[in-house]
Amino acid sequence: MKRPGLVALTVAVAAGFTVVAPVPASAATIDTSAWYQLVNRGTGKALDVYEGSTADGADVVQWAPSTATNQQWQFVSSGSGWYRLKARHSGKVADVNAGSTADGGDVVQWTDTNATNQQWSVTDTTSGYVSILNRRSGKALDVEAGSKTDGANVIQWTNTGATNQQWQLVKVGSGGSPGTPRNPVLPGYFADPQIEYLAGRYWIYPTSDGYADWSGTTFRAFSSSDLVTWTDHGVVLDLAKVNWCHAKAWAPTIVYRGGTYWFYFSACQQIGVARASSPAGPFTDALGAPLVRTNQYGEQEIDPDVFVDDDGTAYLYFGSGRAEVARLASSMTALATAPTRITPGGYREASNVFKRNGTYYLMYSEDDTRSENYRVSYATGSSPLGPFTKAAGNPVLSKDTSAGILGTGHSSVVQVPGRDEWYLAYHRFHIPGGDGTHREVCIDRMTFAANGSINTVHPTR
Ligand code: FUB
């Protein structure tokens, strides 16, 4: 059913308002045979045809995610990186009503004519989210005024990059809940896993382990569509090609910004930054020098982590023996501010920050990676710059001697796109016979209590 007050008219439009086709980012991974739910980053609601109407002109709104087919969309290629968005229940496509080029132009469904006001581009914003721009107007698919209510209108608006213009593409079926990881998830010796969701897949960037004194010199990448089956992408950065340090390649992290994948890594107990156009690399040193130098702010400048807040500000966390955070410059290759010290109780290293329901969670490791008691704790704060207070109920993750699981630490957290479903990647001593330099990478589900505290994660074999 069409909502009152909408003009049930759409027009095919002439050339003259078209925008330039984007370089595909997530678009490169779009499966045109699949159905997707489009979940808004700012509101958590899904793109929805109002009341499941099959009529031309029915309004496109947001609604709480469900399995209904009026929330399932197919990307139908119009060529050159442009797509129509076809609703599964009606076969009609998302259309800027009457070919409007104005801010506030309403998005409705209409019979597929392949007109430019029915064509959309898909471009990565920050990790896992895309912006969707209309070809005729160049404006972004936007939840009006960022409203969080069911039924809030979806319109077009000037592309500002705001979170109510960012969408998560959740593949129906395979894109819902991933499978149950089987530990260890990576074969062989790896540690310090950084897990991320990038360009429609899960990725792990670990330390290559099994070397005395943690003397590995290369970084590899692994990816998966389901957290179960992992593809080895080989060496994505070799310190032999980094002119300021060729030793101790440890604990990297990655973030997507401005069309580039930025890869922060520890080398010679300093922090570097490299760049690539794909999450599979190859990464090239971006600075020709460390971003954080030996002893610049403290004893061990290692274990970088980058968190990008909803307003687009990026923060770099790092440090062993104490925790630091600094805002990153928009170039991503410089600190915009001097670091702030945010060390929570028991902190050793391995900061990893995420946000859930407005709370910032700082995960970190306690004890020594050579100890079987190496473990994961967390602190919370109301700002990415802290202060962070160690939570009750820690540690989140620790050894299980009855299962032969020891040395569980250096974790990172990933959210399943569009769902309140979270996984913790971490390393443990290799089974059998591992120790602090022979570690393996595991993943287990992480859940929250109603008050937002993290429930204990039980490590699994
Ligand atoms: O893997 C080398 C170091 O061991 C990491 O940087 C620390 O977090 C610890 O896991």
Coordinates of C-alpha atoms and ligand atoms in Angstrom, one line a residue:
M1 CA 0.0 0.0 0.0
K2 CA 1.3 3.4 -0.9
R3 CA 1.5 5.8 2.0
P4 CA -0.6 9.0 1.8
G5 CA 0.9 12.1 0.4
L6 CA 3.2 10.5 -2.1
V7 CA 3.0 11.3 -5.8
A8 CA 2.6 8.0 -7.6
L9 CA 4.6 9.1 -10.6
T10 CA 8.1 8.2 -11.8
V11 CA 9.7 9.2 -15.0
A12 CA 12.5 8.0 -17.2
V13 CA 15.0 10.8 -17.3
A14 CA 17.3 12.2 -19.9
A15 CA 21.0 12.5 -19.5
G16 CA 22.4 15.6 -17.9
F17 CA 22.3 14.8 -14.2
T18 CA 24.4 11.7 -14.2
V19 CA 27.3 11.2 -11.8
V20 CA 30.5 9.5 -12.6
A21 CA 30.5 5.7 -12.1
P22 CA 32.4 4.9 -8.9
V23 CA 35.4 2.6 -8.6
P24 CA 33.8 -0.6 -7.3
A25 CA 34.7 -1.4 -3.7
S26 CA 32.1 -3.6 -2.0
A27 CA 30.5 -3.5 -5.4
A28 CA 33.3 -5.7 -6.5
T29 CA 32.0 -8.4 -4.2
I30 CA 28.3 -8.0 -4.9
D31 CA 26.6 -11.2 -5.9
T32 CA 23.9 -10.4 -8.5
S33 CA 22.3 -13.8 -8.0
A34 CA 21.8 -13.3 -4.3
W35 CA 19.3 -11.4 -2.1
Y36 CA 20.5 -8.9 0.5
Q37 CA 19.1 -7.2 3.5
L38 CA 20.3 -3.6 3.7
V39 CA 20.7 -2.6 7.3
N40 CA 21.3 1.1 8.2
R41 CA 24.4 1.8 10.3
G42 CA 22.8 4.8 12.2
T43 CA 19.5 3.1 13.0
G44 CA 20.0 -0.7 12.8
K45 CA 16.8 -0.9 10.7
A46 CA 16.4 -2.6 7.3
L47 CA 15.4 -1.1 4.0
D48 CA 11.7 -2.2 3.6
V49 CA 8.8 -1.7 1.2
Y50 CA 6.0 -0.4 3.3
E51 CA 3.5 -3.0 4.3
G52 CA 4.8 -5.4 1.7
S53 CA 2.9 -3.5 -1.1
T54 CA 3.4 -4.7 -4.6
A55 CA 2.1 -1.5 -6.2
D56 CA 4.1 1.1 -8.1
G57 CA 4.7 4.1 -5.9
A58 CA 4.7 2.2 -2.6
D59 CA 7.0 3.9 -0.2
V60 CA 10.4 2.6 0.8
V61 CA 11.0 3.0 4.5
Q62 CA 13.0 1.4 7.3
W63 CA 11.8 -1.3 9.6
A64 CA 13.2 -3.6 12.2
P65 CA 15.1 -6.4 10.4
S66 CA 13.0 -9.5 9.8
T67 CA 13.0 -12.4 7.3
A68 CA 10.2 -10.8 5.3
T69 CA 10.8 -10.7 1.5
N70 CA 9.9 -7.0 1.3
Q71 CA 13.3 -6.5 3.1
Q72 CA 15.2 -8.5 0.6
W73 CA 16.9 -6.8 -2.4
Q74 CA 18.8 -8.0 -5.4
F75 CA 21.4 -6.0 -7.2
V76 CA 20.5 -6.0 -10.9
S77 CA 23.4 -4.8 -13.0
S78 CA 22.9 -1.8 -15.3
G79 CA 26.6 -2.0 -16.3
S80 CA 29.6 0.1 -15.3
G81 CA 29.1 -0.3 -11.6
W82 CA 25.4 0.8 -11.5
Y83 CA 22.7 -1.4 -10.1
R84 CA 18.9 -1.4 -9.8
L85 CA 17.8 -2.6 -6.3
K86 CA 15.0 -5.1 -6.9
A87 CA 12.6 -6.0 -4.1
R88 CA 12.0 -9.7 -3.8
H89 CA 8.3 -9.7 -2.9
S90 CA 7.3 -7.3 -5.7
G91 CA 9.9 -7.5 -8.4
K92 CA 9.9 -3.7 -8.5
V93 CA 13.0 -1.5 -8.0
A94 CA 14.0 1.3 -5.7
D95 CA 13.3 4.5 -7.6
V96 CA 13.7 8.2 -6.7
N97 CA 10.2 9.4 -7.1
A98 CA 9.5 11.5 -10.3
G99 CA 13.3 11.6 -11.0
S100 CA 13.8 14.3 -8.4
T101 CA 17.3 15.6 -8.0
A102 CA 16.5 17.5 -4.8
D103 CA 17.4 16.8 -1.2
G104 CA 14.5 15.0 0.3
G105 CA 13.4 13.3 -3.0
D106 CA 11.4 10.3 -1.9
V107 CA 12.5 6.7 -2.6
V108 CA 9.6 4.5 -3.7
Q109 CA 9.4 1.2 -5.6
W110 CA 8.4 1.2 -9.3
T111 CA 8.3 -1.1 -12.2
D112 CA 11.9 -1.7 -13.5
T113 CA 12.5 0.7 -16.5
N114 CA 16.3 0.9 -16.0
A115 CA 16.0 4.7 -15.9
T116 CA 18.9 6.5 -14.2
N117 CA 16.7 7.4 -11.2
Q118 CA 16.5 3.6 -10.6
Q119 CA 20.3 3.1 -10.8
W120 CA 22.5 3.2 -7.8
S121 CA 26.2 2.8 -7.1
V122 CA 27.7 1.0 -4.1
T123 CA 30.9 2.4 -2.5
D124 CA 32.7 1.4 0.8
T125 CA 32.6 3.9 3.6
T126 CA 34.2 2.4 6.8
S127 CA 34.6 -1.2 7.5
G128 CA 31.8 -3.3 6.2
Y129 CA 29.4 -0.4 5.3
V130 CA 28.6 1.1 2.0
S131 CA 27.1 4.3 0.7
I132 CA 24.5 4.0 -2.1
L133 CA 24.3 6.9 -4.5
N134 CA 21.6 7.5 -7.1
R135 CA 22.8 7.9 -10.7
R136 CA 20.5 10.7 -11.8
S137 CA 20.9 12.9 -8.7
G138 CA 24.2 11.8 -7.2
K139 CA 22.5 11.9 -3.8
A140 CA 22.7 9.2 -1.1
L141 CA 20.2 6.7 0.1
D142 CA 19.3 8.2 3.5
V143 CA 17.0 7.5 6.5
E144 CA 15.3 10.8 6.9
A145 CA 16.7 12.8 9.8
G146 CA 18.4 9.6 11.1
S147 CA 15.1 8.6 12.7
K148 CA 15.3 5.3 14.6
T149 CA 11.6 4.5 14.4
D150 CA 10.0 1.8 12.3
G151 CA 8.4 3.3 9.2
A152 CA 10.8 6.3 9.1
N153 CA 11.0 7.4 5.5
V154 CA 13.9 6.6 3.2
I155 CA 14.9 9.5 0.9
Q156 CA 17.8 10.8 -1.1
W157 CA 20.1 13.5 0.4
T158 CA 23.4 15.1 -0.4
N159 CA 26.1 12.6 0.4
T160 CA 27.6 13.6 3.7
G161 CA 28.9 10.2 4.8
A162 CA 26.7 10.3 7.9
T163 CA 25.8 7.0 9.5
N164 CA 22.2 7.2 8.4
Q165 CA 23.6 7.1 4.8
Q166 CA 25.7 4.0 5.5
W167 CA 24.3 0.5 4.8
Q168 CA 25.4 -3.0 5.7
L169 CA 24.8 -5.5 2.9
V170 CA 23.7 -8.8 4.6
K171 CA 23.4 -11.6 2.2
V172 CA 20.2 -13.5 2.9
G173 CA 20.9 -17.1 4.0
S174 CA 24.7 -17.2 3.9
G175 CA 25.0 -13.6 5.0
G176 CA 23.1 -14.2 8.3
S177 CA 24.6 -16.0 11.2
P178 CA 28.0 -17.4 10.2
G179 CA 28.9 -21.0 10.9
T180 CA 30.4 -22.3 14.1
P181 CA 34.2 -21.9 14.0
R182 CA 36.3 -25.1 14.5
N183 CA 39.4 -24.3 16.5
P184 CA 42.1 -23.6 15.6
V185 CA 40.6 -21.8 12.6
L186 CA 44.0 -21.3 11.0
P187 CA 46.5 -24.2 10.4
G188 CA 50.0 -23.8 11.9
Y189 CA 51.6 -21.3 14.1
F190 CA 49.9 -17.9 14.2
A191 CA 49.1 -15.4 17.0
D192 CA 47.7 -11.9 17.7
P193 CA 44.7 -12.2 15.3
Q194 CA 43.1 -9.1 14.1
I195 CA 39.7 -10.0 12.8
E196 CA 37.7 -7.6 10.6
Y197 CA 34.7 -7.6 8.2
L198 CA 35.9 -6.0 5.0
A199 CA 34.4 -6.0 1.5
G200 CA 31.8 -8.6 2.3
R201 CA 34.2 -11.1 4.0
Y202 CA 35.7 -11.9 7.3
W203 CA 39.5 -11.3 7.4
I204 CA 42.2 -12.3 9.9
Y205 CA 45.6 -10.6 10.0
P206 CA 47.9 -12.5 12.5
T207 CA 51.5 -12.5 13.6
S208 CA 53.4 -15.4 11.9
D209 CA 54.5 -17.4 14.8
G210 CA 56.9 -20.3 15.6
Y211 CA 60.1 -18.3 15.6
A212 CA 62.4 -17.9 18.6
D213 CA 62.1 -14.4 20.2
W214 CA 59.0 -13.7 17.9
S215 CA 61.4 -13.1 15.1
G216 CA 59.1 -13.6 12.2
T217 CA 59.3 -11.0 9.4
T218 CA 56.2 -11.5 7.2
F219 CA 52.5 -10.8 7.6
R220 CA 49.9 -13.0 5.9
A221 CA 46.1 -12.5 5.4
F222 CA 43.3 -15.1 5.6
S223 CA 39.6 -14.6 4.6
S224 CA 36.3 -16.4 5.0
S225 CA 32.7 -16.0 4.1
D226 CA 31.5 -17.9 7.1
L227 CA 34.2 -17.9 9.9
V228 CA 34.6 -21.7 9.2
T229 CA 36.5 -22.1 5.9
W230 CA 39.5 -19.8 5.6
T231 CA 41.5 -18.9 2.4
D232 CA 45.2 -18.2 2.8
H233 CA 46.1 -15.1 0.7
G234 CA 49.8 -15.5 1.4
V235 CA 52.3 -12.9 2.4
V236 CA 50.7 -9.4 2.2
L237 CA 53.6 -7.5 3.7
D238 CA 57.3 -8.5 3.9
L239 CA 59.5 -6.5 6.2
A240 CA 62.3 -7.1 3.7
K241 CA 60.5 -4.3 1.8
V242 CA 60.3 -1.9 4.7
N243 CA 63.4 0.2 4.8
W244 CA 63.3 1.2 8.5
C245 CA 63.0 -2.3 10.1
H246 CA 63.3 -5.9 8.9
A247 CA 62.5 -7.7 12.2
K248 CA 59.8 -8.7 14.6
A249 CA 56.6 -8.5 12.5
W250 CA 53.9 -8.5 15.1
A251 CA 50.2 -7.9 15.7
P252 CA 48.9 -5.9 12.8
T253 CA 45.5 -4.2 12.3
I254 CA 43.6 -2.9 9.3
V255 CA 41.0 -0.2 8.5
Y256 CA 39.3 0.9 5.3
R257 CA 39.2 4.6 4.7
G258 CA 39.0 6.9 1.6
G259 CA 39.3 4.0 -0.9
T260 CA 42.4 2.6 0.8
Y261 CA 43.1 -0.3 3.2
W262 CA 45.4 1.0 5.9
F263 CA 47.5 -1.6 7.6
Y264 CA 49.2 -0.8 10.9
F265 CA 51.8 -3.1 12.2
S266 CA 54.5 -3.6 14.8
A267 CA 58.1 -4.0 13.6
C268 CA 61.2 -3.7 15.8
Q269 CA 58.8 -2.6 18.5
Q270 CA 57.8 0.4 16.6
I271 CA 54.6 1.0 14.7
G272 CA 54.4 1.4 10.9
V273 CA 51.6 2.0 8.5
A274 CA 51.2 0.5 5.0
R275 CA 48.5 0.8 2.4
A276 CA 46.8 -1.3 -0.3
S277 CA 43.8 -1.1 -2.6
S278 CA 42.6 -4.5 -1.5
P279 CA 42.3 -6.3 1.8
A280 CA 44.4 -9.0 0.3
G281 CA 47.2 -6.6 -0.3
P282 CA 50.0 -6.3 -1.3
F283 CA 50.6 -3.6 1.3
T284 CA 53.3 -1.0 0.7
D285 CA 54.9 1.0 3.5
A286 CA 53.2 4.4 3.4
L287 CA 55.7 6.6 5.3
G288 CA 59.2 5.2 4.8
A289 CA 59.6 5.7 8.5
P290 CA 57.8 4.5 11.7
L291 CA 54.5 6.3 12.6
V292 CA 55.4 5.7 16.3
R293 CA 59.2 5.4 17.0
T294 CA 61.1 3.3 19.6
N295 CA 60.3 4.5 23.1
Q296 CA 58.6 7.6 21.7
Y297 CA 55.8 7.6 24.3
G298 CA 56.7 4.5 26.4
E299 CA 58.7 1.4 26.6
Q300 CA 57.1 -0.9 23.9
E301 CA 55.4 0.8 20.9
I302 CA 53.6 -2.3 19.7
D303 CA 50.1 -3.8 19.1
P304 CA 48.3 -1.1 17.1
D305 CA 44.5 -1.1 16.9
V306 CA 42.4 1.4 15.0
F307 CA 38.8 2.3 15.9
V308 CA 36.6 4.5 13.7
D309 CA 33.8 6.2 15.5
D310 CA 30.3 6.9 14.0
D311 CA 31.4 10.5 13.2
G312 CA 34.2 9.1 11.1
T313 CA 37.0 10.1 13.5
A314 CA 39.8 7.4 13.6
Y315 CA 41.7 6.6 16.8
L316 CA 45.0 4.6 17.1
Y317 CA 45.4 2.5 20.3
F318 CA 48.8 1.0 21.1
G319 CA 51.4 0.2 23.7
S320 CA 52.6 -2.6 26.0
G321 CA 53.0 -2.0 29.7
R322 CA 50.5 0.9 29.3
A323 CA 47.7 1.8 26.9
E324 CA 47.7 4.9 24.7
V325 CA 45.2 6.4 22.4
A326 CA 45.6 9.2 19.9
R327 CA 43.4 10.6 17.2
L328 CA 44.6 9.8 13.7
A329 CA 44.9 12.6 11.1
S330 CA 42.7 12.4 8.1
S331 CA 45.7 11.3 6.1
M332 CA 45.8 8.1 8.4
T333 CA 49.6 8.4 8.4
A334 CA 50.1 10.8 11.3
L335 CA 48.8 11.3 14.8
A336 CA 46.5 14.4 15.0
T337 CA 47.0 14.6 18.8
A338 CA 49.6 13.5 21.4
P339 CA 48.5 10.2 22.9
T340 CA 46.4 10.0 26.0
R341 CA 47.3 7.3 28.5
I342 CA 44.2 5.2 29.3
T343 CA 45.7 2.2 31.1
P344 CA 43.0 0.1 32.8
G345 CA 43.7 -2.2 35.7
G346 CA 45.9 -5.3 35.0
Y347 CA 46.7 -4.1 31.4
R348 CA 49.7 -5.6 29.6
E349 CA 49.0 -5.1 25.9
A350 CA 46.8 -5.9 22.8
S351 CA 44.2 -3.1 22.9
N352 CA 41.2 -3.7 20.7
V353 CA 38.2 -1.2 20.8
F354 CA 34.6 -1.6 19.6
K355 CA 31.4 0.1 20.3
R356 CA 28.0 -1.4 21.2
N357 CA 24.9 0.5 22.2
G358 CA 26.9 3.7 22.8
T359 CA 29.5 2.1 25.1
Y360 CA 33.1 1.8 24.1
Y361 CA 34.7 -1.5 25.0
L362 CA 38.5 -1.8 25.4
M363 CA 39.6 -5.4 25.2
Y364 CA 43.2 -6.1 26.4
S365 CA 45.6 -8.8 27.6
E366 CA 46.9 -9.4 31.1
D367 CA 50.1 -11.3 32.2
D368 CA 52.7 -12.4 29.6
T369 CA 52.2 -14.1 26.3
R370 CA 54.7 -16.8 27.5
S371 CA 52.5 -17.6 30.5
E372 CA 49.7 -20.1 30.4
N373 CA 47.8 -17.5 32.4
Y374 CA 47.8 -14.9 29.6
R375 CA 44.2 -13.8 29.4
V376 CA 41.7 -11.3 28.1
S377 CA 40.0 -8.6 30.1
Y378 CA 38.0 -5.6 29.2
A379 CA 37.2 -2.1 30.4
T380 CA 34.4 0.3 29.3
G381 CA 34.1 4.0 28.7
S382 CA 31.8 6.6 27.3
S383 CA 34.4 8.1 24.9
P384 CA 36.9 6.6 22.6
L385 CA 39.5 8.7 24.5
G386 CA 38.6 7.2 27.8
P387 CA 38.7 7.1 30.7
F388 CA 38.2 3.3 30.6
T389 CA 37.3 1.4 33.8
K390 CA 38.0 -2.2 34.2
A391 CA 34.7 -4.1 34.3
A392 CA 33.6 -6.5 37.0
G393 CA 33.4 -10.1 35.9
N394 CA 36.9 -10.2 34.3
P395 CA 38.6 -12.0 32.8
V396 CA 36.5 -12.5 29.7
L397 CA 38.7 -15.4 28.5
S398 CA 41.3 -17.5 30.2
K399 CA 42.9 -20.9 30.1
D400 CA 40.9 -24.1 30.5
T401 CA 43.4 -26.6 31.9
S402 CA 40.8 -29.5 31.9
A403 CA 40.6 -29.1 28.1
G404 CA 44.4 -28.5 27.7
I405 CA 43.8 -24.9 26.5
L406 CA 46.5 -22.5 27.8
G407 CA 47.8 -19.0 27.2
T408 CA 44.5 -17.5 25.7
G409 CA 45.1 -13.9 24.8
H410 CA 45.7 -11.1 22.3
S411 CA 42.1 -10.9 21.1
S412 CA 40.0 -8.8 18.7
V413 CA 36.3 -8.6 18.2
V414 CA 34.1 -8.7 15.1
Q415 CA 30.4 -8.1 14.7
V416 CA 28.3 -10.1 12.2
P417 CA 27.0 -7.4 9.8
G418 CA 23.6 -6.1 10.7
R419 CA 23.2 -8.4 13.7
D420 CA 23.9 -8.2 17.4
E421 CA 26.2 -11.2 17.1
W422 CA 29.8 -11.0 18.1
Y423 CA 32.9 -13.2 17.9
L424 CA 36.2 -13.1 19.7
A425 CA 39.4 -14.1 17.8
Y426 CA 42.4 -14.9 20.0
H427 CA 45.4 -17.1 20.2
R428 CA 46.4 -19.9 22.6
F429 CA 49.4 -22.1 23.0
H430 CA 49.4 -24.5 20.0
I431 CA 47.8 -27.9 20.8
P432 CA 49.8 -30.1 21.3
G433 CA 53.1 -28.8 22.6
G434 CA 52.8 -25.1 22.1
D435 CA 54.2 -22.2 24.2
G436 CA 54.6 -18.4 24.0
T437 CA 56.1 -18.5 20.6
H438 CA 54.2 -21.5 19.2
R439 CA 50.6 -20.2 19.2
E440 CA 47.5 -20.9 17.2
V441 CA 44.4 -18.7 16.3
C442 CA 40.9 -19.5 17.5
I443 CA 37.5 -17.9 17.4
D444 CA 34.6 -18.3 19.9
R445 CA 31.3 -16.6 20.2
M446 CA 31.0 -13.6 22.6
T447 CA 27.7 -12.6 24.2
F448 CA 26.5 -9.8 26.3
A449 CA 24.3 -9.7 29.4
A450 CA 21.2 -7.4 29.4
N451 CA 23.2 -4.7 31.3
G452 CA 25.9 -4.7 28.5
S453 CA 28.6 -6.6 30.4
I454 CA 30.4 -9.2 28.5
N455 CA 29.7 -12.8 29.4
T456 CA 32.6 -15.1 30.0
V457 CA 33.8 -16.7 26.8
H458 CA 34.6 -20.4 27.2
P459 CA 37.5 -21.4 24.9
T460 CA 36.7 -24.4 22.8
R461 CA 38.7 -27.2 21.2
Ligands
FUB1 O1 53.4 -11.8 19.1 C1 54.3 -10.9 19.6 C2 53.7 -10.2 20.8 O2 53.2 -11.2 21.7 C3 52.5 -9.4 20.6 O3 52.8 -8.1 20.1 C4 51.9 -9.3 22.0 O4 50.6 -8.8 22.1 C5 52.1 -10.8 22.4 O5 51.0 -11.5 22.0

